Amino acid sequence: FRAALYQEALAFMRAELARRKSERRQLAFDDLLGLVDEALAGARGTLLAARIRETYRHALIDEFQDTDSLQYRIFSRVYIENQGREEEALGLFLIGDPKQAIYAFRGADIFTYMSAGRVAAELGCTHGMDTNWRSTTPLIAAVNQIFSGARAPFIFAEDIRFEPVKPKPDADAEPLRLDGAPATGLLWRWLPITDANMTDKGERIRADLARHEAAADCAGEIAALLVAAGEGRARLGQRELRAGDIAVLVRSHREGRLIREALARYSISCVSIGRETVFTSEEAEELAVILAALRAGADEGALRRALATRLLGWSAADLAGLESDERRWSALLARFEGYRERWRASGCLSALERLVHQEGVAVRLRAGPDGERRLTNLLHLIELAQEAERQHPGIEGLEQWLADQRREADSGEGALLRLESDEALVRILTIHKSKGLEFPLVFLPFVYGANQSLSKPLAASEPFIFHDRERLDRCLDLGTDEPSRRQHLTLLREEALAEDLRLFYVAITRAKQRCVIHWGAVNHLEKSAAAYLLHQDAQGSVAHLAKSPEADLRADLVRLVAASAGAMRLENSAPARVRGAPPASVEHQTLAPAPFKGIVRRDWRILSYSGLVAGREDSEHPDHDALGGTASLSGRRSDPVDPIFAFPRGARAGECLHDLFEHLDFPEARGAALEVAVDGVLARHGLEAEWRETLIDWTRQVLDTPLDGQGLCLRQLTLGQRRNELEFHFALDGFEPRRLTRLLEQHGYPMLRLDAGRWQGLMKGFIDLVFRVGDRYYILDYKSNHLGDRLDDYGPEGLQQAMRAHRYHAQYLIYLVALHRYLGWRLPGYDYERHIGGVYYLFLRGMRPERGPERGVFHDRPPRDLIESLDACFGAALEEQP
């Protein structure tokens, strides 16, 4: 039943996704493959295959070990299955090295390659290469010995074999020489068990301590090599060895950080290359703290947290000194207010660059260890923030954008960590990233680490994927009987070990002159790929390793080195002391925080509409939005229907329009008075003067557009009838977000996805305009959204779509609760039915007097029982208000 349910759900999702893409006329890259595959399998597939062969008589596919079943099926149908007998021979060349298939996480399927290999073998069409064109003779001999000496070195012995290779004729033209002698191709650095690193039983080295010791020894060896190079004792061919000739390959970014920190103790600069994004960096975390301090209405605590970051660099003593230095505190507040003003006037790039300069961030970072790396990350983040500002205007918008990016597993190629320098520095990169590259010297300090796929236990009913060994098909175990499950788990672990072996092969073959590998009796060593190659018994098993003493493990390595005829060497690792380099470690006093025994309430918070829908605590500032388009402060579209639709979009234009209507005296906004007001806002917000006439005419139209069937318009509202940017706070007492969701659903409003819980605190916000006509009070919100270049785009359907897309219904319901509470406190005899006229959302670009409320005007007057239910939902009853 479980399998049937999953299969039905999967079929539905595939069909529904295809239907929605078809409706929207969208195609992704994978869709192109899928459509070709479907066409080839269809009624006219034979004809299509023939047409493709007419155009492409031969196909040559490189790196075929990274293929998948879909791609292989397409080429099989074109060049093998559907080939007519009358056609002359075609050429399908599948080029790849299955020993280097390491991209399963991207969808590459080694079993597809194996299937193709079996077909080629049956046809007698397999060819191989017996020459290594990269490495020196000693290193090739060492790799040949390691992989030839193990039974089934890649697990799938029939499909992935290791064939020893020979060096190219001039492989040793540029040897690595140390103190005048040729260096061995492969150097083992042995990590001995000591009292300081052993496990509780004393038979193994703790894995975490092994990583730190290997990183320290790796850095020491690199430092020794660079010192020797500076003295002319380490040479590569006819030149001195350089830092850029050295690469350290790791499995994870965590391991990469260990190497960076170890190299920093020797003042050795390095560059990191990998798939890690800048959003996972400490600088991204600290930039989020700084943005919170820049947000309008941020409290003193937010500013102090920002000052305590490594970016701004205030010490505890500096922060404590602010308590008694009011002048310094005032100056600090003024600086941050200046950054906010600069942001509002000129955008995030200008504000953040000013902050970096005035707060001395660049100088401070460069002075510290890994400073270039940190500064590169910060500047990269600021650049990405500038790009994101178009779709996420304002400090709050970018703050939410940054939080979203930090949660995302993959933020795109543009967010990958950049090289902090173009200099020839020591490279640190993941093994996956190193594929296809080569380096004179390669260090592998962590190959003894256990594969997580081999060590992580599966829950009793947890599904998993494995491959059938006969058909090579992918299979999903959803809960078979116990004997079958054990058999399938064995196949799964074999596949994980096979991938780890291929990863080790890729790593060790990146080196041209020398590879340095750290090894030792590390805990769980038996689960690593290298252990499988180095310590097999006569039956090809490594089960005995769990109980093998350190002496036996070292003896295996000694025998391997002795049989290498000088291609390998074994040395003990040791704390390196290098002339010209600082000590490898510095003793520090151990500090610990005092235990905190207080109680911190987690349910009190300040919320706003934007914070509520984003699921985070927030302090909302005035809502000067301009969503729905890319910012453009000059230049018009070609021949728009109406110049109003071409008016710039983006945060600055939205601020301009709100500023104009906030300060206009509506009845007096005519002639010279209106012209002066328009000239002022265009200048204040940096918009081109060419928009002057458009904005003057547009403002008249907005003011004169009827809002209802009785002729109500903004032009009628005097200053005494309106309150601009009405800021409110109302109390939350036992507020349950899920209850709010249920209320919206019951009354037919768009639902929100809100967290569970029970909250106390305050709801905060700003209402663009509250006005009174007769006995009735109205809420009005200006919206500068661009919905299209036709007036019909601003009709009822278009406005409803915009309201739902941006969840404005929830916004004005919160505003109505605020007004409801306010009038209940201030207005004698207040009654919702008598005194509340509802809400108007004015989509300014669509308002025309001749069309009245039919275009650009959204109005709603929610029922009394909903507002009273929402009031109760938020808690803190009316009579409890001050």
Coordinates of C-alpha atoms in Angstrom, one line a residue, residues 295 395-397 399-401 403-404 407 605-621 623 728 732 735 737 740 752-756 759 762-766 806-807 810-811 814-815 874:
R295 CA 16.4 49.1 10.5
I395 CA 16.3 47.6 4.8
E396 CA 13.6 45.2 5.9
G397 CA 13.3 43.7 2.4
E399 CA 17.0 41.7 5.8
Q400 CA 14.4 39.1 4.8
W401 CA 16.2 38.3 1.5
A403 CA 17.6 35.4 5.9
D404 CA 16.0 33.4 3.0
R407 CA 18.4 29.1 4.8
R605 CA 7.9 39.8 20.8
I606 CA 7.2 42.9 18.7
L607 CA 5.3 41.9 15.5
S608 CA 4.2 43.8 12.4
Y609 CA 2.3 42.6 9.4
S610 CA 5.5 42.1 7.4
G611 CA 7.1 40.2 10.3
L612 CA 4.0 38.1 10.8
V613 CA 3.8 36.9 7.2
A614 CA 7.5 36.3 7.1
G615 CA 7.5 34.3 10.4
R616 CA 9.9 36.5 12.3
E617 CA 10.0 39.3 14.9
D618 CA 10.0 42.7 13.2
S619 CA 9.5 46.4 13.7
E620 CA 7.7 47.7 10.6
H621 CA 8.5 51.1 9.2
D623 CA 5.1 50.9 4.0
F728 CA 0.1 52.2 16.1
L732 CA -0.9 40.9 22.1
F735 CA -2.0 35.4 20.4
P737 CA -1.2 32.5 14.8
L740 CA -5.8 33.8 12.9
L752 CA -1.4 32.7 5.7
R753 CA 1.2 30.1 6.6
L754 CA 2.0 30.8 10.2
D755 CA 3.9 29.0 12.9
A756 CA 2.2 27.4 15.8
W759 CA 2.7 34.8 21.7
L762 CA 3.0 44.2 20.7
M763 CA 1.7 44.5 17.2
K764 CA 3.2 47.5 15.5
G765 CA 2.6 49.2 12.1
F766 CA 2.0 52.4 10.1
H806 CA 1.2 40.3 -1.7
R807 CA -1.2 39.2 1.1
A810 CA -4.1 40.3 6.1
Q811 CA -2.4 43.7 6.3
I814 CA -4.6 44.1 11.1
Y815 CA -4.9 47.8 10.4
F874 CA -4.9 39.0 19.3

